Short mmCIF file of C-alpha atoms in Angstrom, two decimals:
data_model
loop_
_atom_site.label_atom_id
_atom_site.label_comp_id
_atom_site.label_asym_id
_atom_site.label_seq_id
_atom_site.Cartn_x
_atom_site.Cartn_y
_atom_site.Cartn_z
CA UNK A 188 -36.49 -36.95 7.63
CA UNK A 189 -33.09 -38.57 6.62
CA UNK A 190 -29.84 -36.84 6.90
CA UNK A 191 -26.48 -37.31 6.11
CA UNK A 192 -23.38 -35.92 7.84
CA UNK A 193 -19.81 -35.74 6.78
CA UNK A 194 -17.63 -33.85 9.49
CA UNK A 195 -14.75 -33.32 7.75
CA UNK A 196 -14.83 -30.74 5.86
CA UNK A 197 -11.02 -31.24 4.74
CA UNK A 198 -8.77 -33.92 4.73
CA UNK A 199 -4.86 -34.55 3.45
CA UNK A 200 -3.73 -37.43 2.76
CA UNK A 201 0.23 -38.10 1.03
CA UNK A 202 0.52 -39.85 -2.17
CA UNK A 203 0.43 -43.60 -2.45
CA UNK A 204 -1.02 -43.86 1.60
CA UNK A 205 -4.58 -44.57 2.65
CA UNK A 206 -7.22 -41.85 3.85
CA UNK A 207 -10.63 -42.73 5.73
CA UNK A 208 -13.80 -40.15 5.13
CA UNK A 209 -16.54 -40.65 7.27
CA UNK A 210 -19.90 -40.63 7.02
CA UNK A 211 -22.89 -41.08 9.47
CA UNK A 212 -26.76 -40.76 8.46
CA UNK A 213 -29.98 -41.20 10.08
CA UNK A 214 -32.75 -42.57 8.99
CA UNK A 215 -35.56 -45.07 9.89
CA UNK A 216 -35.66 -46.73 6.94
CA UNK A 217 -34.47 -50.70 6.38
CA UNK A 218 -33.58 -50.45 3.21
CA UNK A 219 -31.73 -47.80 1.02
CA UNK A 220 -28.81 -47.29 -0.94
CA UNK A 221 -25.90 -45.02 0.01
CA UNK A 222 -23.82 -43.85 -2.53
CA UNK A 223 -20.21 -41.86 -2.54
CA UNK A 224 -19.76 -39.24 -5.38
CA UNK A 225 -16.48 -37.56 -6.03
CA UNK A 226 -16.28 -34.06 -7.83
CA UNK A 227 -13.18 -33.30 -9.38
CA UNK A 228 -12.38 -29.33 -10.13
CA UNK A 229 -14.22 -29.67 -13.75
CA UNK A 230 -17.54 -29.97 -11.13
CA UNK A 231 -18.64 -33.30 -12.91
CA UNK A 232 -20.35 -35.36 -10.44
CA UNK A 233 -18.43 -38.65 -10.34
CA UNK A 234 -20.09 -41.94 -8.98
CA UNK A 235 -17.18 -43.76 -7.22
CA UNK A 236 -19.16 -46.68 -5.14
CA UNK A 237 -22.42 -47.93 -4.12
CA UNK A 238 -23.92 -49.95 -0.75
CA UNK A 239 -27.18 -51.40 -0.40
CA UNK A 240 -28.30 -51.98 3.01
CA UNK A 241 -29.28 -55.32 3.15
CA UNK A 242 -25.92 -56.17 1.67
CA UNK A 243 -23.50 -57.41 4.48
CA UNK A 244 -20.52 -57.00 2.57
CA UNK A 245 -19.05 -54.08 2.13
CA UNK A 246 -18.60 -52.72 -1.21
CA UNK A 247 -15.27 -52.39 -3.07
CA UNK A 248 -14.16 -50.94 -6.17
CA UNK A 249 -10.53 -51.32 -7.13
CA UNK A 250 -8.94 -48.49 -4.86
CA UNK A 251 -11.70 -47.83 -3.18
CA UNK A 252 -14.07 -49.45 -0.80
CA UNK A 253 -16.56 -49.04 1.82
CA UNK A 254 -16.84 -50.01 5.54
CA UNK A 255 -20.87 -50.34 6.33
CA UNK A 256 -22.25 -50.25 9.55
CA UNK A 257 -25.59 -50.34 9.68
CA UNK A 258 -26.52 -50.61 13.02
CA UNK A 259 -23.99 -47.26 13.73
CA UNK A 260 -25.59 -45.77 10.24
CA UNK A 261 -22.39 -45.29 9.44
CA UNK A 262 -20.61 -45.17 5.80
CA UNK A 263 -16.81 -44.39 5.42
CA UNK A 264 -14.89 -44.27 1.89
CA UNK A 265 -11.49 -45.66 2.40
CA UNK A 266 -8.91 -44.73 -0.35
CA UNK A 267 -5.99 -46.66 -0.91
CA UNK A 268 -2.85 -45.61 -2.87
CA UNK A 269 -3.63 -42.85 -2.72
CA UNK A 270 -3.36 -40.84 -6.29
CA UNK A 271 -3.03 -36.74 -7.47
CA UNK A 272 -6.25 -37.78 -9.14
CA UNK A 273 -7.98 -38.39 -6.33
CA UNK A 274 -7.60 -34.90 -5.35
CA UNK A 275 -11.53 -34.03 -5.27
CA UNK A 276 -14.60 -32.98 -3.41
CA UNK A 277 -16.21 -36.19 -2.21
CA UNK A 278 -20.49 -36.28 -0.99
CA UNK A 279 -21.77 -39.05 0.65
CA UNK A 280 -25.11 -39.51 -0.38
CA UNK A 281 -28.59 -41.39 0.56
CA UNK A 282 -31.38 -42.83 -1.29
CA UNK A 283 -34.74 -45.00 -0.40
CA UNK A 284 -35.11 -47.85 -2.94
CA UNK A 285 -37.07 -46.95 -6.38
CA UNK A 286 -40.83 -47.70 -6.12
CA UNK A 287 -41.54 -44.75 -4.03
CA UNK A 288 -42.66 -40.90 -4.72
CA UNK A 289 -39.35 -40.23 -5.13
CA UNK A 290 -35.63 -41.82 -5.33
CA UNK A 291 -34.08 -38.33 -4.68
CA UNK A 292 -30.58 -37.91 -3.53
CA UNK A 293 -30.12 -36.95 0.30
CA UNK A 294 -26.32 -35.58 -0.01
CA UNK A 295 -23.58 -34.29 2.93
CA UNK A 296 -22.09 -31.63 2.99
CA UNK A 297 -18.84 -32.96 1.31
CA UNK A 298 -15.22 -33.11 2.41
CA UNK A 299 -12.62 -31.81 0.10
CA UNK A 300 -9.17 -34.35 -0.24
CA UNK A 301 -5.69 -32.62 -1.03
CA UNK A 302 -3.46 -35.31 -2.35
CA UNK A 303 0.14 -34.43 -1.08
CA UNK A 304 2.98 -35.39 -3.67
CA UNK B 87 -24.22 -37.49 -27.89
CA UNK B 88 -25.69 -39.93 -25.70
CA UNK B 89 -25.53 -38.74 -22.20
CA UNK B 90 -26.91 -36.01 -19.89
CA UNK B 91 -26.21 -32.71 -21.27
CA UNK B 92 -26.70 -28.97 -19.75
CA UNK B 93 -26.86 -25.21 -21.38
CA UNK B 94 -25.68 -23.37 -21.03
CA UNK B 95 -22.66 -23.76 -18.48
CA UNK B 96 -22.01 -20.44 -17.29
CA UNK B 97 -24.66 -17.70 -16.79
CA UNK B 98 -24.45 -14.13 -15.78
CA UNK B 99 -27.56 -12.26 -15.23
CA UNK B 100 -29.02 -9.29 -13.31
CA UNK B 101 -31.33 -9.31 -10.11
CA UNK B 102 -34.95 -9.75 -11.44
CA UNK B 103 -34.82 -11.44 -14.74
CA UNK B 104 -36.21 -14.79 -16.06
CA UNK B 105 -33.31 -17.53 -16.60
CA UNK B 106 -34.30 -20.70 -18.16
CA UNK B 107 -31.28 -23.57 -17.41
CA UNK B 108 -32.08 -25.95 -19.63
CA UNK B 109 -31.26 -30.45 -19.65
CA UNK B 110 -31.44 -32.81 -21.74
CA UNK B 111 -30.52 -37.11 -21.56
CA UNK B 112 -30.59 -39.32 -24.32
CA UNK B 113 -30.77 -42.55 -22.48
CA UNK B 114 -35.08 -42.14 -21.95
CA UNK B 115 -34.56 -41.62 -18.16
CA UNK B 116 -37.61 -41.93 -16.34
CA UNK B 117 -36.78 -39.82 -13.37
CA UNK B 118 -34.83 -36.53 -13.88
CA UNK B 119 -33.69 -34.01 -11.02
CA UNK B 120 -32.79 -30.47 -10.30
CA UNK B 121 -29.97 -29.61 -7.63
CA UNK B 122 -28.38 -26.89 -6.36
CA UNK B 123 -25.08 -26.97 -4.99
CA UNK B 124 -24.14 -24.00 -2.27
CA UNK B 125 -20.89 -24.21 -0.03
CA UNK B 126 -21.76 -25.42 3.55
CA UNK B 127 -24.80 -27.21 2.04
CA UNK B 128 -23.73 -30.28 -0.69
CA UNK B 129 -26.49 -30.69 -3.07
CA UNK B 130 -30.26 -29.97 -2.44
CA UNK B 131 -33.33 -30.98 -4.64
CA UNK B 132 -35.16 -27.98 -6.40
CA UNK B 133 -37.46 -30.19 -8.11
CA UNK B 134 -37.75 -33.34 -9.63
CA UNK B 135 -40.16 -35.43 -12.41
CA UNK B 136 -41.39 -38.96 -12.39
CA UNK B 137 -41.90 -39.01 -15.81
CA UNK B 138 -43.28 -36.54 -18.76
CA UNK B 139 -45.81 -34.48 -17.45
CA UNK B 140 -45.34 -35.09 -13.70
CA UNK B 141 -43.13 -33.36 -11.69
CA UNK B 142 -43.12 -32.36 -8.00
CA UNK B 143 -40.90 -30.45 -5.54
CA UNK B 144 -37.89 -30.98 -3.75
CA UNK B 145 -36.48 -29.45 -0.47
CA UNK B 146 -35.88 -25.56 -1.95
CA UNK B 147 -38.30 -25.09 -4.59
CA UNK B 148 -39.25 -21.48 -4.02
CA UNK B 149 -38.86 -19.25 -6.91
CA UNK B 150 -37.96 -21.78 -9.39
CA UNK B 151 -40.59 -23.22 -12.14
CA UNK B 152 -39.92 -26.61 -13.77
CA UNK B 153 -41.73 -28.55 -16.78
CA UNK B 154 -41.43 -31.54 -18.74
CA UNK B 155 -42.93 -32.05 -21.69
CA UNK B 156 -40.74 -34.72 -23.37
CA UNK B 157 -39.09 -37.43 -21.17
CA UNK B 158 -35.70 -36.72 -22.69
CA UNK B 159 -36.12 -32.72 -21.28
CA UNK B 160 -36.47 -30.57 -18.09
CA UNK B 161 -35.58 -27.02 -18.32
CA UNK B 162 -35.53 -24.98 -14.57
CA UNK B 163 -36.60 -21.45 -15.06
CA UNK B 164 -35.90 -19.02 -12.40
CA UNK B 165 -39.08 -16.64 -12.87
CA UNK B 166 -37.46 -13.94 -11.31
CA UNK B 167 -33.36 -14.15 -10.28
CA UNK B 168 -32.34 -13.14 -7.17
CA UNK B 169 -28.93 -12.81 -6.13
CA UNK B 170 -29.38 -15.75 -3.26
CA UNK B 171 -29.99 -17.98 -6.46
CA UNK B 172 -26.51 -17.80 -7.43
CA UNK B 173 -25.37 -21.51 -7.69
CA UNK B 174 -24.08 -24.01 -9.56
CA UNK B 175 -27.13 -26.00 -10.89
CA UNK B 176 -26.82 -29.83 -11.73
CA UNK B 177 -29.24 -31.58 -13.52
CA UNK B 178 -29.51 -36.09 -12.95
CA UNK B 179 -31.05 -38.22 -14.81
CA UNK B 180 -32.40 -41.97 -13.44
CA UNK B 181 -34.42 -44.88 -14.40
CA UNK B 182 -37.12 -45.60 -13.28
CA UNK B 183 -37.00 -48.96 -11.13
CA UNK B 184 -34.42 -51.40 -10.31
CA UNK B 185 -32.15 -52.16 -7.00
CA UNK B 186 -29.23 -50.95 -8.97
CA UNK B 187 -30.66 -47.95 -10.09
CA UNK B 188 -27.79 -44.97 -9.96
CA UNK B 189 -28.72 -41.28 -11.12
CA UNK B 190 -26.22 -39.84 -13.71
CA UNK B 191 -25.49 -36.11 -13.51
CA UNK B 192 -24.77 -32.98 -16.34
CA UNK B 193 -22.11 -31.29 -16.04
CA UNK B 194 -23.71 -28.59 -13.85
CA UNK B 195 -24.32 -24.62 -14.56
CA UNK B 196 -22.55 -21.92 -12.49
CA UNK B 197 -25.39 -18.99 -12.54
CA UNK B 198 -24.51 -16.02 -11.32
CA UNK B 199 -26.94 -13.41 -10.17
CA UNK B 200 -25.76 -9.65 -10.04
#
């Protein structure tokens, strides 16, 4: 069965600097999709950047991006500039490709970011 | 709206009683999804549905009945609350195929049992 583990269950970063989450999984799987959500206070689930494993490059969007490492199964969301808005909750998350029974979410346990003004 | 919408958002009810959470999306989702999200645990799938009329469990479906009789609805009832059923319930929606596919989530109900 595929897992996901995040082992920080807190992190601080100050505003305007960078902050690394990590993120390991397992899984025998090829090919999948890993996914990191952020959920601000008002609980919405937030989707803030998406991998697919037979991508090489790492995924980016704007502040955020991704370092992929396949062959460690790992996944860490680096934040840059950090901002008070990024003050959230944030699940790493797994998924097998569509076609299957399923394309449920396989989430981590989450680590929580304080933004420091 | 278009969207993924849940009702009601906040829930109090006793030990024992049938709670029906109720979702609906707009955007014909193929794939729709129950979680429950518990400190120390992230998000775990109650149940989930294919498509109307099929629908199968997740990881913790015990004590919870699902149903889907229109693609654009899945209600979770809890047949009988129980206080370790107090969660906050989120409800995804997703299509159906496609490499890019990403599952969009409600807003999520905080259900309390006393």
């Amino acid at each position: 069965a595929q897992t996901v583990t995040q082992s920080q269950p807190e992190m601080s970063v100050q505003e305007a600097e960078t902050v690394t989450l990590s993120c390991t999984y397992d899984t025998s799987e090829s090919d999948y999709y890993l996914f990191w959500y952020k959920q601000p206070p008002s609980r919405q689930m937030i989707l803030v950047i998406r991998q697919e494993a037979y991508k090489q490059q790492n995924a980016t969007e704007n502040r955020f991006s991704v370092n992929f490492q396949k062959a460690a199964k790992s996944f860490s969301l680096k934040i840059s500039d950090s901002q008070l808005g990024d003050a959230a909750m944030y699940f790493c998350a797994y998924r097998t490709p569509a076609g299957g029974a399923t394309n449920k979410l396989i989430f981590g346990t989450g680590t929580l970011l304080a933004v420091q003004p | 709206d278009a969207g993924i919408t849940q009702s009601p958002r906040y829930k109090i009810t006793e030990t024992g009683r049938q709670v029906t959470l109720m979702c609906h999306q707009t955007w014909s989702h193929s794939y729709m999804f129950w979680y429950r999200q518990d400190l120390g645990h992230g998000l775990r799938l109650i149940y989930y549905s294919a498509a109307a009329d099929i629908t199968d469990k997740g990881e913790v479906p015990d004590g919870y009945v699902v149903s889907r009789s229109k693609t654009e609805n899945f209600p979770l009832t809890l047949e009988s609350a129980t206080r370790s059923q107090t969660s906050v319930y989120f409800c995804a929606s997703g299509p159906l195929t496609g490499r890019t596919d990403t599952q969009y989530f409600g807003p999520g109900t905080r259900l309390t049992v006393l």
